Amino acid sequence: MFPPVLILLSGFLCHVAIAGRTCPKPDELPFSTVVPLKQSYEPGEQIVFSCRPGYVSRGGIRRFTCPLTGMWPINTLKCMPRVCPFAGILENGTVRYTTFEYPNTISFSCHTGFYLKGASSARCTEEGKWSPDIPVCAPITCPPPPIPKFANLSVYKPLAGNNSFYGGKAVFTCSPHHAMFGSDTITCTEHGNWTKLPECRGESNNSWERRASLCPFPSRPDNGFVNYPANPVLFYKDTATFGCHETYSLDGPEEVECSKFGNWSAQPSCKASCKLPVKKATVIYEGERVAIQNRFKNGMLHGQKVSFFCKNKEKKCSYTEDAQCIDGTIEIPKCFKEHSSLAFWKTDASDVKPC
Ligand SMILES: *[C@@H]1O[C@H](CO)[C@@H](O)[C@H](O)[C@H]1NC(C)=O
Ligand SMILES: *[C@@H]1O[C@H](CO)[C@@H](O)[C@H](O)[C@H]1NC(C)=O
Ligand SMILES: *[C@@H]1O[C@H](CO)[C@@H](O)[C@H](O)[C@H]1NC(C)=O
Ligand SMILES: *[C@@H]1O[C@H](CO)[C@@H](O)[C@H](O)[C@H]1NC(C)=O
Ligand SMILES: *[C@@H]1O[C@H](CO)[C@@H](O)[C@H](O)[C@H]1NC(C)=O
Ligand SMILES: *[C@@H]1O[C@H](CO)[C@@H](O)[C@H](O)[C@H]1NC(C)=O
C-alpha cells in the first residue's frame, strides 16, 4: 500500500511531466525541412530535420525530442547544395558559370568554326548531375563544293575527310573562252555551306550568255587602223590593237581586250596633230625649257601641252600660260608675242625674270 502522501506526490509529479513546458516551432534552418512542422510541441514529441532535395548534410538527418524544459537542443545540421561535376572547360568553346552547385545553370558557346552539338545550357539537378548532358563543340564542315558549269576546281584541299572546315576555300577557273562572273573563290561559312558560287559564261547558243563574252568586231578608227585575230567570232580576253596614220596619234590604249561584258575595254580614236603654231619660241615642256621649233619640228601630237612665256610690262617680269594641242588645234595664249630677230634690242619674255 502506498501512503496517501506518496500517491499525492507522484500524482503531482505526473501532472508536472504532462503539463511540462511545450517546445516552440523550431528555428528555420536553411535548405532543410522539419517533420512534423507545428506551432508547438508537447514534451516528448519528436521532430526530424532533413535536407531538402538538392542539399546534403554531413551527419545525415537529425532527430530531436521536445524536452521538459521546452527548449530545443542546439541543431548543428548544415544543409549544403549538391555540387555537380566540374564543367568549367569546353573544348573549342566557352562555359559561363558562377558555381557548379544545385540549382545553378551554366551556359555554353563554341569558338568560331565550331558549333554546339547539344544544349546551350545545363542545370545542376537535385541528384547532382548535369541536365541535359554537357554538349560538345564540333567543327563546322562544308561538303565538297558543287562545281559551276564551264568551271574547274583549281584549288581545293579538303581537310576534314572529303569535307572542308569552316574558313576553307576553293578556287574555280573558267574553261577557255568563258568569263567569270562573281568571285572565283568560295569559302566554307559558319552555316556549313559555301559562299556564292561564281558563274562561268561563254560560248553557248543562249543569247544572253553569248552577250556575256562575245565582243563585236572592233570598228576602225577614223585616220587609223585596228588589228584583231582572224576568227569568226571574238571572245572574252581576245585583244585588238589600234594604230593611227601619220600625223595622227592614238587617244586611248594601243591594245584593248574583249571584256566579260561583251564590250571592249576601251574605244581608242585617232586625233590629229597640230602644226607648229609659231616659228620660234622658248617654251616649257614637261618641266623643261625647250625651243619649240626644235622639239616639235614635226608638229605637236594630240594632247601635248606647252607653256608659253609672256611679259608683264608694268612689273617688267615674265609669266607663263599653257597651250594644248587638241585634235589638230592649239590656241596660242593672247599674251604671247613672238620675238622678232630684227628687234635685237628687245629681250625675249623667256629671258625676263619671272614675276
Ligand atoms: C579544338 O580543340 C582541340 C583540342 O583541344 C585543339 O587541338 C584544337 O586546336 C582546337 N581548335 C581550335 C580551332 O581552337
Ligand atoms: C570520300 O569520298 C570517296 C568517294 O565518294 C569515298 O569513297 C570515301 O569513302 C570518302 N571518304 C571519307 C573520309 O568520307
Ligand atoms: C578542267 O581541267 C581539265 C584538265 O586540266 C580539262 O581537261 C577540262 O577541259 C577542264 N574543264 C573545264 C570545264 O574547264
Ligand atoms: C547558307 O546557309 C544560311 C543559313 O541557312 C543561309 O542563310 C544562307 O543563305 C546560305 N548561303 C548560301 C550561299 O546558300
Ligand atoms: C549551237 O547551235 C549550233 C547550231 O544550231 C550547234 O551545232 C551547236 O552544237 C550549239 N552549241 C551549243 C553549245 O549548244
Ligand atoms: C562594258 O559594259 C559594262 C557592263 O554593261 C559597263 O559597266 C562598262 O562600262 C562597259 N565598258 C566600256 C569600256 O564601255
Coordinates of C-alpha atoms and ligand atoms in Angstrom, one line a residue:
M1 CA 0.0 0.0 0.0
F2 CA 1.3 3.5 -0.9
P3 CA 1.0 6.1 1.7
P4 CA -1.5 8.7 0.5
V5 CA 1.1 11.4 0.6
L6 CA 3.2 9.5 -1.9
I7 CA 0.3 9.0 -4.1
L8 CA -0.4 12.7 -4.0
L9 CA 3.2 13.5 -4.7
S10 CA 3.5 11.1 -7.6
G11 CA 0.3 12.4 -9.0
F12 CA 1.7 15.9 -8.7
L13 CA 4.9 14.9 -10.5
C14 CA 2.9 13.2 -13.2
H15 CA 1.0 16.3 -13.7
V16 CA 4.2 18.4 -14.0
A17 CA 5.5 15.9 -16.6
I18 CA 2.4 16.0 -18.6
A19 CA 1.9 19.7 -18.3
G20 CA 5.7 20.4 -18.8
R21 CA 6.6 23.4 -21.0
T22 CA 5.8 23.0 -24.7
C23 CA 8.5 23.5 -27.3
P24 CA 8.0 26.3 -29.9
K25 CA 8.1 26.0 -33.6
P26 CA 11.8 25.1 -34.3
D27 CA 14.1 27.8 -35.9
E28 CA 14.3 27.5 -39.6
L29 CA 17.4 26.0 -40.9
P30 CA 18.4 26.9 -44.5
F31 CA 17.6 24.3 -47.1
S32 CA 16.0 21.9 -44.6
T33 CA 12.6 20.6 -43.7
V34 CA 11.1 19.7 -40.4
V35 CA 8.6 16.9 -39.9
P36 CA 6.2 17.4 -38.4
L37 CA 6.1 21.1 -38.5
K38 CA 3.8 22.7 -35.9
Q39 CA 3.4 25.8 -33.9
S40 CA 4.2 23.9 -30.7
Y41 CA 5.2 20.5 -29.4
E42 CA 4.4 18.7 -26.2
P43 CA 7.4 17.5 -24.3
G44 CA 8.4 14.1 -25.6
E45 CA 7.3 14.8 -29.1
Q46 CA 9.8 14.0 -31.8
I47 CA 10.8 16.0 -34.9
V48 CA 13.1 15.1 -37.7
F49 CA 15.2 17.7 -39.6
S50 CA 16.4 16.7 -43.1
C51 CA 17.9 18.5 -46.0
R52 CA 15.7 19.5 -48.9
P53 CA 16.2 17.7 -52.3
G54 CA 19.4 19.0 -53.8
Y55 CA 21.0 19.6 -50.5
V56 CA 23.1 17.4 -48.2
S57 CA 24.5 17.5 -44.8
R58 CA 27.4 15.7 -43.3
G59 CA 25.8 13.8 -40.5
G60 CA 22.6 13.0 -42.4
I61 CA 19.3 13.7 -40.6
R62 CA 18.8 15.0 -37.1
R63 CA 16.1 13.8 -34.6
F64 CA 15.1 15.7 -31.6
T65 CA 12.7 15.1 -28.7
C66 CA 11.0 18.1 -27.1
P67 CA 12.4 18.2 -23.5
L68 CA 10.6 19.1 -20.4
T69 CA 12.4 22.4 -20.4
G70 CA 10.5 23.3 -23.6
M71 CA 13.8 24.3 -25.3
W72 CA 15.0 22.5 -28.4
P73 CA 18.6 21.4 -28.3
I74 CA 21.2 23.2 -30.5
N75 CA 20.8 22.0 -34.0
T76 CA 24.2 21.6 -35.8
L77 CA 22.6 20.4 -39.1
K78 CA 24.1 22.2 -42.1
C79 CA 22.5 21.6 -45.5
M80 CA 24.8 22.3 -48.4
P81 CA 23.9 22.4 -52.0
R82 CA 25.0 19.3 -54.0
V83 CA 27.9 20.0 -56.4
C84 CA 27.7 18.8 -59.9
P85 CA 30.9 17.5 -61.7
F86 CA 33.3 20.2 -62.8
A87 CA 32.2 21.6 -66.1
G88 CA 34.3 24.7 -66.5
I89 CA 36.1 23.7 -69.7
L90 CA 34.6 23.1 -73.0
E91 CA 36.9 22.1 -75.8
N92 CA 36.9 24.7 -78.5
G93 CA 34.2 26.6 -76.6
T94 CA 33.4 28.7 -73.5
V95 CA 31.4 27.9 -70.4
R96 CA 29.7 30.7 -68.4
Y97 CA 29.0 29.8 -64.8
T98 CA 29.0 31.1 -61.3
T99 CA 29.2 27.8 -59.4
F100 CA 28.5 24.2 -60.3
E101 CA 26.1 23.8 -57.3
Y102 CA 22.5 22.9 -57.3
P103 CA 20.3 24.5 -58.7
N104 CA 22.6 26.7 -60.9
T105 CA 22.6 26.7 -64.6
I106 CA 25.7 27.1 -66.8
S107 CA 25.7 28.0 -70.4
F108 CA 27.9 27.1 -73.4
S109 CA 29.1 28.7 -76.5
C110 CA 31.6 27.5 -79.1
H111 CA 34.5 29.3 -80.7
T112 CA 34.3 30.4 -84.3
G113 CA 34.4 27.5 -86.6
F114 CA 32.6 25.2 -84.2
Y115 CA 29.0 24.5 -83.5
L116 CA 27.3 23.4 -80.3
K117 CA 26.3 19.7 -80.5
G118 CA 23.9 19.5 -77.6
A119 CA 22.1 22.0 -75.5
S120 CA 23.3 25.6 -74.9
S121 CA 22.8 25.3 -71.2
A122 CA 22.6 22.7 -68.4
R123 CA 21.2 22.7 -64.9
C124 CA 22.7 21.0 -61.9
T125 CA 19.9 18.8 -60.7
E126 CA 18.9 17.6 -57.3
E127 CA 20.8 14.4 -57.9
G128 CA 24.0 16.4 -58.6
K129 CA 24.0 15.7 -62.3
W130 CA 24.0 18.0 -65.3
S131 CA 20.8 18.0 -67.2
P132 CA 20.8 17.8 -70.1
D133 CA 24.3 16.4 -70.7
I134 CA 27.2 18.7 -71.3
P135 CA 27.4 19.5 -75.1
V136 CA 30.5 19.3 -77.3
C137 CA 31.8 21.9 -79.8
A138 CA 32.1 20.1 -83.1
P139 CA 33.9 21.6 -86.0
I140 CA 31.8 23.2 -88.8
T141 CA 32.4 21.5 -92.1
C142 CA 31.2 22.0 -95.6
P143 CA 30.6 19.2 -98.1
P144 CA 32.6 19.2 -101.2
P145 CA 31.6 22.3 -103.2
P146 CA 29.4 22.0 -106.3
I147 CA 31.2 22.9 -109.5
P148 CA 29.6 25.5 -111.7
K149 CA 29.1 24.8 -115.3
F150 CA 32.1 25.6 -117.5
A151 CA 34.3 25.7 -114.5
N152 CA 37.1 23.7 -113.0
L153 CA 38.2 23.5 -109.4
S154 CA 41.7 24.8 -109.4
V155 CA 42.4 24.9 -105.7
Y156 CA 40.6 22.7 -103.1
K157 CA 42.1 20.9 -100.2
P158 CA 39.5 19.1 -98.1
L159 CA 41.0 18.8 -94.6
A160 CA 38.0 17.1 -92.9
G161 CA 37.8 13.9 -94.8
N162 CA 36.1 14.8 -98.0
N163 CA 34.8 17.9 -96.4
S164 CA 36.2 21.3 -95.6
F165 CA 36.5 23.0 -92.3
Y166 CA 35.0 26.4 -91.6
G167 CA 37.0 29.1 -93.5
G168 CA 38.2 26.5 -96.0
K169 CA 38.5 27.8 -99.6
A170 CA 38.0 26.6 -103.1
V171 CA 39.0 28.4 -106.2
F172 CA 37.5 28.0 -109.6
T173 CA 38.7 28.8 -113.1
C174 CA 36.5 29.0 -116.1
S175 CA 37.1 27.0 -119.2
P176 CA 38.7 28.8 -122.1
H177 CA 36.5 31.4 -123.7
H178 CA 34.4 31.7 -120.6
A179 CA 34.3 34.6 -118.3
M180 CA 34.0 34.5 -114.5
F181 CA 31.0 36.4 -113.0
G182 CA 31.3 36.6 -109.3
S183 CA 34.2 35.7 -107.1
D184 CA 36.5 32.9 -108.2
T185 CA 37.0 31.9 -104.5
I186 CA 34.4 30.4 -102.3
T187 CA 34.6 30.0 -98.5
C188 CA 33.1 27.5 -96.1
T189 CA 30.8 29.5 -93.9
E190 CA 29.7 29.2 -90.3
H191 CA 26.4 27.7 -91.6
G192 CA 28.3 24.8 -93.1
N193 CA 27.5 26.0 -96.7
W194 CA 29.7 27.7 -99.2
T195 CA 29.6 31.3 -100.2
K196 CA 28.0 32.2 -103.5
L197 CA 29.4 30.2 -106.4
P198 CA 30.7 32.1 -109.4
E199 CA 29.3 31.6 -112.9
C200 CA 31.3 30.9 -116.0
R201 CA 29.6 32.3 -119.1
G202 CA 30.7 31.7 -122.5
E203 CA 30.0 30.2 -125.9
S204 CA 26.5 28.9 -125.9
N205 CA 23.5 29.2 -128.0
N206 CA 21.8 31.1 -125.3
S207 CA 21.8 34.7 -126.5
W208 CA 22.1 36.2 -123.0
E209 CA 25.1 34.0 -122.3
R210 CA 26.5 34.9 -125.7
R211 CA 26.3 38.5 -124.9
A212 CA 28.3 37.8 -121.8
S213 CA 31.5 37.1 -123.6
L214 CA 31.4 37.6 -127.3
C215 CA 32.6 41.0 -128.5
P216 CA 31.5 42.7 -131.7
F217 CA 34.4 43.2 -134.2
P218 CA 36.1 46.5 -133.2
S219 CA 35.5 49.3 -135.6
R220 CA 38.3 51.0 -137.4
P221 CA 39.0 54.5 -136.1
D222 CA 39.0 57.4 -138.5
N223 CA 42.5 58.1 -139.7
G224 CA 43.7 54.8 -138.2
F225 CA 43.5 51.1 -138.2
V226 CA 42.7 48.2 -135.9
N227 CA 44.1 44.6 -135.9
Y228 CA 42.4 41.7 -134.3
P229 CA 42.5 37.9 -134.7
A230 CA 41.1 36.5 -137.9
N231 CA 38.5 34.4 -136.1
P232 CA 34.8 34.0 -136.9
V233 CA 34.0 35.5 -133.5
L234 CA 35.9 37.4 -130.9
F235 CA 35.7 36.1 -127.3
Y236 CA 36.4 37.2 -123.9
K237 CA 40.1 38.1 -123.4
D238 CA 40.7 38.3 -127.2
T239 CA 42.6 41.5 -127.9
A240 CA 42.7 44.1 -130.7
T241 CA 45.4 46.6 -131.3
F242 CA 44.9 50.1 -132.7
G243 CA 47.1 52.4 -134.6
C244 CA 46.9 55.8 -136.4
H245 CA 48.0 57.1 -139.7
E246 CA 50.9 59.5 -139.8
T247 CA 50.3 62.9 -138.2
Y248 CA 47.6 61.3 -136.1
S249 CA 48.0 60.0 -132.6
L250 CA 46.1 57.5 -130.6
D251 CA 43.8 58.7 -127.9
G252 CA 43.5 55.7 -125.6
P253 CA 45.4 52.4 -125.2
E254 CA 47.1 50.7 -128.1
E255 CA 45.6 47.3 -127.0
V256 CA 42.1 46.7 -125.9
E257 CA 40.6 43.5 -124.6
C258 CA 37.2 41.9 -125.0
S259 CA 35.7 42.2 -121.6
K260 CA 33.4 39.7 -119.9
F261 CA 30.5 42.1 -120.6
G262 CA 30.9 41.6 -124.3
N263 CA 32.3 45.1 -124.9
W264 CA 35.9 46.2 -125.5
S265 CA 37.9 47.6 -122.6
A266 CA 38.3 50.9 -124.4
Q267 CA 37.4 52.6 -127.7
P268 CA 40.6 54.4 -128.9
S269 CA 40.4 57.0 -131.5
C270 CA 42.9 58.9 -133.7
K271 CA 43.4 62.5 -133.1
A272 CA 45.1 65.0 -135.5
S273 CA 48.5 66.6 -134.7
C274 CA 48.9 70.3 -134.6
K275 CA 51.1 72.3 -136.9
L276 CA 53.8 74.3 -135.2
P277 CA 51.9 77.4 -134.0
V278 CA 54.8 79.8 -134.1
K279 CA 58.1 80.0 -135.9
K280 CA 60.3 80.3 -132.9
A281 CA 59.8 80.3 -129.1
T282 CA 61.2 79.1 -125.9
V283 CA 58.5 77.2 -124.1
I284 CA 58.3 74.9 -121.1
Y285 CA 57.5 71.3 -122.0
E286 CA 57.4 68.6 -119.3
G287 CA 59.1 70.9 -116.9
E288 CA 62.0 71.8 -119.2
R289 CA 62.8 74.9 -121.3
V290 CA 62.8 73.8 -124.9
A291 CA 62.9 75.6 -128.3
I292 CA 59.5 74.8 -129.7
Q293 CA 60.8 74.8 -133.3
N294 CA 63.3 72.1 -132.5
R295 CA 61.4 70.0 -130.1
F296 CA 58.2 70.0 -132.2
K297 CA 59.7 70.1 -135.7
N298 CA 57.1 67.7 -136.9
G299 CA 54.2 69.4 -135.1
M300 CA 52.6 68.7 -131.8
L301 CA 50.7 65.5 -131.1
H302 CA 47.2 65.5 -129.8
G303 CA 47.2 66.0 -126.0
Q304 CA 50.7 67.5 -125.8
K305 CA 50.9 70.7 -123.7
V306 CA 53.5 73.5 -123.5
S307 CA 53.7 76.7 -121.6
F308 CA 54.5 80.0 -123.4
F309 CA 56.3 82.9 -121.8
C310 CA 54.5 86.3 -121.6
K311 CA 55.7 89.7 -120.3
N312 CA 54.1 91.8 -117.7
K313 CA 55.1 95.3 -118.9
E314 CA 54.3 97.2 -115.7
K315 CA 56.2 94.9 -113.4
K316 CA 58.9 94.1 -116.0
C317 CA 58.7 90.4 -115.3
S318 CA 57.5 87.2 -117.1
Y319 CA 54.8 84.6 -116.5
T320 CA 53.6 81.5 -118.4
E321 CA 50.4 80.4 -120.0
D322 CA 49.5 76.9 -121.2
A323 CA 48.5 75.8 -124.7
Q324 CA 47.5 72.3 -125.6
C325 CA 47.1 70.5 -128.9
I326 CA 43.5 69.2 -129.1
D327 CA 42.8 67.2 -132.2
G328 CA 44.7 69.5 -134.6
T329 CA 44.0 72.7 -132.9
I330 CA 46.2 74.7 -130.5
E331 CA 45.4 78.1 -129.2
I332 CA 48.3 80.3 -128.6
P333 CA 48.0 82.4 -125.5
K334 CA 47.0 86.0 -126.4
C335 CA 49.7 87.5 -124.2
F336 CA 52.4 85.7 -126.2
K337 CA 54.4 87.9 -128.6
E338 CA 56.7 86.2 -131.0
H339 CA 60.2 87.6 -130.7
S340 CA 61.5 89.2 -133.8
S341 CA 65.2 88.6 -134.5
L342 CA 65.3 92.1 -136.1
A343 CA 64.3 93.7 -132.8
F344 CA 67.6 92.6 -131.3
W345 CA 67.4 95.3 -128.6
K346 CA 64.3 93.8 -127.1
T347 CA 64.6 91.0 -124.5
D348 CA 62.6 87.8 -125.1
A349 CA 59.9 87.1 -122.5
S350 CA 61.6 83.9 -121.6
D351 CA 64.8 85.8 -120.6
V352 CA 62.9 88.2 -118.3
K353 CA 62.9 87.4 -114.6
P354 CA 59.8 85.6 -113.5
C355 CA 57.1 87.5 -111.7
Ligands
LIG1 C1 40.0 22.5 -80.7 O1 40.4 21.7 -79.6 C2 41.5 20.8 -79.9 C3 41.7 20.0 -78.6 O2 41.9 20.9 -77.5 C4 42.7 21.6 -80.3 O3 43.7 20.7 -80.7 C5 42.3 22.5 -81.5 O4 43.4 23.3 -81.8 C6 41.1 23.3 -81.2 N1 40.8 24.0 -82.4 C7 40.6 25.4 -82.4 C8 40.3 26.0 -83.7 O5 40.7 26.0 -81.4
LIG2 C1 35.4 10.4 -99.8 O1 34.7 10.2 -101.0 C2 35.0 9.0 -101.6 C3 34.3 8.9 -103.0 O2 33.0 9.4 -102.8 C4 34.6 7.8 -100.7 O3 34.9 6.6 -101.3 C5 35.4 7.9 -99.4 O4 34.9 7.0 -98.5 C6 35.1 9.3 -98.8 N1 36.0 9.5 -97.7 C7 35.5 9.9 -96.5 C8 36.6 10.0 -95.4 O5 34.4 10.2 -96.3
LIG3 C1 39.2 21.1 -116.4 O1 40.6 20.7 -116.4 C2 40.8 19.6 -117.2 C3 42.3 19.3 -117.0 O2 43.0 20.4 -116.8 C4 40.5 19.9 -118.6 O3 40.7 18.7 -119.4 C5 39.0 20.2 -118.7 O4 38.7 20.6 -120.0 C6 38.7 21.4 -117.8 N1 37.3 21.6 -117.8 C7 36.7 22.8 -117.7 C8 35.3 22.8 -117.6 O5 37.4 23.8 -117.7
LIG4 C1 23.9 29.3 -96.0 O1 23.0 29.0 -95.0 C2 22.5 30.1 -94.4 C3 21.6 29.6 -93.2 O2 20.9 28.5 -93.5 C4 21.6 30.9 -95.4 O3 21.1 32.0 -94.7 C5 22.5 31.3 -96.5 O4 21.7 31.9 -97.4 C6 23.2 30.1 -97.1 N1 24.2 30.6 -98.1 C7 24.2 30.2 -99.3 C8 25.3 30.9 -100.2 O5 23.5 29.4 -99.7
LIG5 C1 24.8 25.9 -131.0 O1 24.0 25.7 -132.2 C2 24.7 25.0 -133.2 C3 23.8 25.0 -134.5 O2 22.5 25.4 -134.2 C4 25.0 23.6 -132.8 O3 25.7 22.9 -133.8 C5 25.9 23.7 -131.5 O4 26.1 22.5 -131.0 C6 25.2 24.6 -130.5 N1 26.1 24.8 -129.4 C7 25.8 24.6 -128.1 C8 26.9 24.9 -127.1 O5 24.7 24.3 -127.7
LIG6 C1 31.2 47.5 -120.7 O1 29.9 47.0 -120.2 C2 29.8 47.1 -118.8 C3 28.5 46.5 -118.4 O2 27.5 47.0 -119.1 C4 30.0 48.6 -118.4 O3 29.9 48.6 -116.9 C5 31.3 49.1 -118.8 O4 31.4 50.4 -118.5 C6 31.5 48.9 -120.3 N1 32.8 49.3 -120.7 C7 33.1 50.1 -121.6 C8 34.6 50.4 -121.9 O5 32.2 50.7 -122.3

